[in-house]
């Protein structure tokens, strides 16, 4: 017996849904809904099961994204994507690693549902415009226009910085050491002058509710953390295809993803909302 196409492509389908939604929990719900629809299909009548399944998942993700828009507008503080524990192998596919990075997913949040679907399917999964048009219910010409606008939008906001694994890991380790010890000078040295800190507590745990700009403000905030709360531990882990940090604060986890440029941290994404940290102990399989 041959493997069911849904099972064979599950990691791909999860990646599509996750890139559309920025949430593993919502992506899993979309996959469950898509599996129920696939169960009603006769696979022998499907010419290209992979493309067919991607269409089902994308449509379900679009429906979910539209229903989530209001709850995200009402979210307390900054909304950040749900970080995923991944293997170092994800970084071998540079385009995939970039597309699932916290930085990229945060930018994708600023797109409308249709723009996000077109961008993800075209730029990440290289789907033909004609097939994308079927998914989003628009003409191929309109999809091309949407794709162009989405690319321009992302390019204007995305930190397009690519560094080697070794450089990223070295800076992450320096940052985590400075964070753990709470040494102000070391924190300032590892961060760029215009560094930005974005934190997500979701109103559940304490976190700054607006981005913090500038190395002095960010360093003072992070250095003070070690003195105010119970001492914490830091570990280098792979999140969303890149070296990142896991922080344990009084037994409660947090995830730290960094953008690195010129050997310094330019952007810090700190996720403390416990509802978004359930994937830190289970490795997620991503593919395209």
Short mmCIF file of C-alpha atoms in Angstrom, two decimals:
data_model
loop_
_atom_site.label_atom_id
_atom_site.label_comp_id
_atom_site.label_asym_id
_atom_site.label_seq_id
_atom_site.Cartn_x
_atom_site.Cartn_y
_atom_site.Cartn_z
CA UNK A 1 0.00 0.00 0.00
CA UNK A 2 1.22 3.50 -0.78
CA UNK A 3 1.25 6.16 1.90
CA UNK A 4 -1.73 8.49 2.02
CA UNK A 5 -0.79 11.78 0.28
CA UNK A 6 -2.03 13.75 3.28
CA UNK A 7 0.41 11.94 5.58
CA UNK A 8 3.20 12.12 3.00
CA UNK A 9 2.88 15.91 2.73
CA UNK A 10 1.86 16.71 6.31
CA UNK A 11 5.02 18.67 7.20
CA UNK A 12 4.60 20.77 4.04
CA UNK A 13 0.92 21.39 4.81
CA UNK A 14 1.73 22.37 8.38
CA UNK A 15 4.37 24.81 7.10
CA UNK A 16 1.88 26.41 4.70
CA UNK A 17 -0.72 26.82 7.46
CA UNK A 18 1.84 28.09 9.97
CA UNK A 19 3.22 30.69 7.56
CA UNK A 20 -0.33 31.82 6.84
CA UNK A 21 -1.31 32.09 10.50
CA UNK A 22 1.85 32.51 12.59
CA UNK A 23 0.34 30.11 15.12
CA UNK A 24 1.07 26.40 15.43
CA UNK A 25 -2.14 25.81 17.37
CA UNK A 26 -4.24 27.42 14.63
CA UNK A 27 -2.22 25.61 11.96
CA UNK A 28 -3.01 22.26 13.59
CA UNK A 29 -6.71 23.14 13.65
CA UNK A 30 -6.53 23.99 9.95
CA UNK A 31 -4.83 20.68 9.20
CA UNK A 32 -7.55 18.79 11.06
CA UNK A 33 -10.26 20.59 9.09
CA UNK A 34 -8.36 19.94 5.85
CA UNK A 35 -7.95 16.25 6.64
CA UNK A 36 -11.72 15.89 7.08
CA UNK A 37 -12.23 17.42 3.64
CA UNK A 38 -9.53 15.24 2.11
CA UNK A 39 -11.21 12.16 3.61
CA UNK A 40 -14.26 12.86 1.43
CA UNK A 41 -12.17 12.96 -1.76
CA UNK A 42 -11.39 10.01 -4.04
CA UNK A 43 -7.57 10.24 -4.38
CA UNK A 44 -7.66 8.37 -7.69
CA UNK A 45 -9.49 11.32 -9.20
CA UNK A 46 -6.86 13.86 -8.09
CA UNK A 47 -4.13 14.49 -10.66
CA UNK A 48 -1.71 16.29 -8.31
CA UNK A 49 -2.44 15.43 -4.65
CA UNK A 50 0.26 17.78 -3.33
CA UNK A 51 -1.14 20.84 -5.10
CA UNK A 52 -4.70 19.81 -4.24
CA UNK A 53 -3.89 19.50 -0.55
CA UNK A 54 -2.05 22.83 -0.51
CA UNK A 55 -5.16 24.45 -1.98
CA UNK A 56 -7.40 22.91 0.69
CA UNK A 57 -5.08 23.98 3.51
CA UNK A 58 -4.66 27.51 2.15
CA UNK A 59 -8.40 28.01 1.81
CA UNK A 60 -8.98 26.79 5.36
CA UNK A 61 -6.14 29.01 6.59
CA UNK A 62 -7.67 32.02 4.81
CA UNK A 63 -11.00 31.35 6.53
CA UNK A 64 -9.26 31.04 9.89
CA UNK A 65 -7.18 34.17 9.31
CA UNK A 66 -10.28 36.24 8.62
CA UNK A 67 -11.94 35.06 11.83
CA UNK A 68 -8.78 35.74 13.83
CA UNK A 69 -8.37 39.33 12.65
CA UNK A 70 -10.63 40.85 15.32
CA UNK A 71 -9.11 38.89 18.23
CA UNK A 72 -5.64 40.00 17.17
CA UNK A 73 -6.79 43.60 16.98
CA UNK A 74 -7.94 43.28 20.60
CA UNK A 75 -4.77 41.50 21.74
CA UNK A 76 -3.10 43.05 24.79
CA UNK A 77 0.27 44.53 23.80
CA UNK A 78 2.33 43.39 20.82
CA UNK A 79 1.32 40.21 18.98
CA UNK A 80 4.24 37.98 17.98
CA UNK A 81 4.17 34.65 16.12
CA UNK A 82 4.32 31.40 18.05
CA UNK A 83 7.97 30.22 18.16
CA UNK A 84 8.72 26.66 17.05
CA UNK A 85 11.54 24.39 18.11
CA UNK A 86 13.16 23.22 14.85
CA UNK A 87 16.18 21.20 13.81
CA UNK A 88 19.34 22.85 12.44
CA UNK A 89 18.51 21.14 9.14
CA UNK A 90 15.83 23.76 8.42
CA UNK A 91 18.63 26.32 7.99
CA UNK A 92 20.01 24.28 5.08
CA UNK A 93 17.14 25.66 2.99
CA UNK A 94 17.94 29.36 3.31
CA UNK A 95 14.69 30.52 1.71
CA UNK A 96 12.59 28.30 3.98
CA UNK A 97 14.47 29.40 7.10
CA UNK A 98 13.99 33.05 6.18
CA UNK A 99 10.30 32.56 5.45
CA UNK A 100 9.55 30.99 8.85
CA UNK A 101 11.72 33.36 10.88
CA UNK A 102 9.97 35.34 13.60
CA UNK A 103 11.07 38.53 11.82
CA UNK A 104 9.40 37.50 8.56
CA UNK A 105 6.24 36.18 10.19
CA UNK A 106 5.91 39.44 12.09
CA UNK A 107 6.06 41.34 8.80
CA UNK A 108 3.51 39.00 7.22
CA UNK A 109 1.09 39.99 9.99
CA UNK A 110 0.91 43.43 8.38
CA UNK A 111 -0.50 41.98 5.14
CA UNK A 112 -4.17 41.40 4.44
CA UNK A 113 -5.36 37.75 4.23
CA UNK A 114 -5.33 37.57 0.41
CA UNK A 115 -1.97 39.35 0.19
CA UNK A 116 -0.48 36.97 2.71
CA UNK A 117 -1.80 33.91 0.88
CA UNK A 118 -0.46 35.11 -2.48
CA UNK A 119 2.93 36.04 -1.03
CA UNK A 120 3.39 32.75 0.82
CA UNK A 121 2.24 30.53 -2.04
CA UNK A 122 4.25 32.40 -4.70
CA UNK A 123 7.42 33.52 -2.92
CA UNK A 124 7.89 30.57 -0.58
CA UNK A 125 6.25 27.62 -2.31
CA UNK A 126 6.62 28.86 -5.90
CA UNK A 127 3.08 28.01 -6.89
CA UNK A 128 2.00 29.19 -10.39
CA UNK A 129 -0.20 32.29 -10.48
CA UNK A 130 -3.00 30.33 -12.12
CA UNK A 131 -3.20 27.89 -9.20
CA UNK A 132 -3.00 30.70 -6.65
CA UNK A 133 -5.89 32.40 -8.46
CA UNK A 134 -8.03 29.28 -7.91
CA UNK A 135 -7.17 29.29 -4.20
CA UNK A 136 -8.00 32.94 -3.48
CA UNK A 137 -10.88 33.20 -5.95
CA UNK A 138 -9.41 35.98 -8.08
CA UNK A 139 -8.11 36.24 -11.64
CA UNK A 140 -4.49 35.45 -12.43
CA UNK A 141 -3.91 39.08 -13.45
CA UNK A 142 -5.28 40.32 -10.13
CA UNK A 143 -3.15 37.80 -8.25
CA UNK A 144 -0.05 39.10 -10.03
CA UNK A 145 -0.89 42.64 -8.90
CA UNK A 146 -1.53 41.47 -5.34
CA UNK A 147 1.78 39.59 -5.37
CA UNK A 148 3.70 42.66 -6.55
CA UNK A 149 2.17 44.85 -3.84
CA UNK A 150 2.84 42.22 -1.20
CA UNK A 151 6.50 41.88 -2.25
CA UNK A 152 6.99 45.64 -2.10
CA UNK A 153 5.28 45.80 1.29
CA UNK A 154 7.45 43.02 2.73
CA UNK A 155 10.67 44.37 1.21
CA UNK A 156 10.06 47.75 2.86
CA UNK A 157 9.63 46.21 6.31
CA UNK A 158 11.69 43.04 6.38
CA UNK A 159 15.14 43.11 7.99
CA UNK A 160 16.91 41.51 5.01
CA UNK A 161 20.05 40.48 6.81
CA UNK A 162 21.63 37.09 6.26
CA UNK A 163 24.43 35.93 8.50
CA UNK A 164 26.13 32.57 8.81
CA UNK A 165 24.99 30.01 11.34
CA UNK A 166 28.22 30.43 13.26
CA UNK A 167 27.91 34.22 13.47
CA UNK A 168 24.26 34.05 14.52
CA UNK A 169 25.02 31.45 17.18
CA UNK A 170 28.03 33.36 18.51
CA UNK A 171 26.02 36.57 18.92
CA UNK A 172 23.10 34.69 20.46
CA UNK A 173 25.42 33.10 23.02
CA UNK A 174 27.04 36.45 23.86
CA UNK A 175 23.62 38.04 24.27
CA UNK A 176 22.30 35.23 26.48
CA UNK A 177 25.39 35.36 28.69
CA UNK A 178 25.00 39.11 29.15
CA UNK A 179 21.30 38.66 29.79
CA UNK A 180 21.89 35.94 32.38
CA UNK A 181 24.47 37.96 34.30
CA UNK A 182 22.57 41.24 33.94
CA UNK A 183 25.74 43.18 33.11
CA UNK A 184 24.72 46.45 31.56
CA UNK A 185 27.96 47.15 29.69
CA UNK A 186 28.09 43.69 28.10
CA UNK A 187 24.48 44.01 27.01
CA UNK A 188 25.16 47.37 25.41
CA UNK A 189 28.22 46.01 23.58
CA UNK A 190 26.33 43.11 22.01
CA UNK A 191 23.44 45.28 20.78
CA UNK A 192 23.34 47.85 17.97
CA UNK A 193 22.68 51.50 18.90
CA UNK A 194 19.23 51.41 17.25
CA UNK A 195 18.19 48.01 18.63
CA UNK A 196 14.45 47.39 19.07
CA UNK A 197 12.87 45.12 21.68
CA UNK A 198 9.38 43.71 21.02
CA UNK A 199 7.78 41.61 23.76
CA UNK A 200 4.61 39.51 23.80
CA UNK A 201 2.99 38.71 27.12
CA UNK A 202 -0.55 38.62 25.78
CA UNK A 203 -1.84 40.25 28.94
CA UNK A 204 -1.17 36.95 30.71
CA UNK A 205 2.33 37.67 32.04
CA UNK A 206 4.29 40.88 32.50
CA UNK A 207 5.81 42.31 29.31
CA UNK A 208 6.29 45.76 27.84
CA UNK A 209 3.24 46.54 25.71
CA UNK A 210 5.01 48.71 23.12
CA UNK A 211 8.36 48.34 21.31
CA UNK A 212 11.39 49.72 23.15
CA UNK A 213 13.88 51.59 20.95
CA UNK A 214 17.56 52.32 21.54
CA UNK A 215 20.40 50.42 23.15
CA UNK A 216 20.39 52.34 26.44
CA UNK A 217 16.69 51.81 27.18
CA UNK A 218 16.74 48.17 26.07
CA UNK A 219 19.93 47.36 28.00
CA UNK A 220 18.65 48.99 31.20
CA UNK A 221 15.38 47.08 30.95
CA UNK A 222 17.13 43.74 30.40
CA UNK A 223 19.81 44.34 33.02
CA UNK A 224 17.18 45.26 35.58
CA UNK A 225 15.29 42.04 34.90
CA UNK A 226 17.98 39.91 36.57
CA UNK A 227 17.77 41.96 39.74
CA UNK A 228 13.98 42.13 40.00
CA UNK A 229 12.92 38.54 39.35
CA UNK A 230 14.19 35.17 40.45
CA UNK A 231 17.55 34.37 38.74
CA UNK A 232 16.99 32.60 35.47
CA UNK A 233 18.75 30.20 33.14
CA UNK A 234 19.39 30.63 29.42
CA UNK A 235 19.91 27.99 26.76
CA UNK A 236 20.77 28.27 23.08
CA UNK A 237 18.16 26.46 20.98
CA UNK A 238 17.04 26.39 17.36
CA UNK A 239 13.80 28.29 16.87
CA UNK A 240 12.18 28.83 13.47
CA UNK A 241 15.30 27.69 11.62
CA UNK A 242 17.89 29.83 13.45
CA UNK A 243 19.90 29.86 16.69
CA UNK A 244 17.87 31.57 19.39
CA UNK A 245 17.38 31.49 23.14
CA UNK A 246 15.20 29.77 25.69
CA UNK A 247 14.97 31.53 29.03
CA UNK A 248 13.64 29.97 32.23
CA UNK A 249 12.30 32.55 34.66
CA UNK A 250 11.36 30.90 37.97
CA UNK A 251 10.58 27.73 36.03
CA UNK A 252 8.48 29.54 33.44
CA UNK A 253 9.83 29.52 29.85
CA UNK A 254 10.29 32.41 27.45
CA UNK A 255 11.62 32.44 23.90
CA UNK A 256 14.05 34.99 22.49
CA UNK A 257 14.66 35.36 18.75
CA UNK A 258 17.26 37.81 17.49
CA UNK A 259 18.04 39.62 14.25
CA UNK A 260 21.81 40.02 13.87
CA UNK A 261 23.66 42.45 11.62
CA UNK A 262 27.36 43.30 11.72
CA UNK A 263 27.97 41.13 14.77
CA UNK A 264 25.36 42.93 16.86
CA UNK A 265 21.72 42.42 17.77
CA UNK A 266 19.43 44.81 15.90
CA UNK A 267 16.05 43.38 16.90
CA UNK A 268 14.85 41.28 19.84
CA UNK A 269 11.61 39.31 19.79
CA UNK A 270 10.69 38.13 23.30
CA UNK A 271 7.70 35.79 23.66
CA UNK A 272 6.45 35.27 27.23
CA UNK A 273 2.79 34.42 26.60
CA UNK A 274 2.59 30.81 27.91
CA UNK A 275 -0.10 29.97 25.36
CA UNK A 276 2.53 30.45 22.64
CA UNK A 277 5.28 28.40 24.27
CA UNK A 278 3.87 24.89 24.11
CA UNK A 279 6.13 23.98 21.16
CA UNK A 280 9.45 24.59 22.92
CA UNK A 281 9.83 20.94 23.95
CA UNK A 282 8.57 19.22 20.79
CA UNK A 283 10.42 19.65 17.52
CA UNK A 284 8.28 20.82 14.61
CA UNK A 285 8.87 19.38 11.13
CA UNK A 286 8.91 22.09 8.48
CA UNK A 287 9.37 21.62 4.73
CA UNK A 288 8.39 23.01 1.37
#
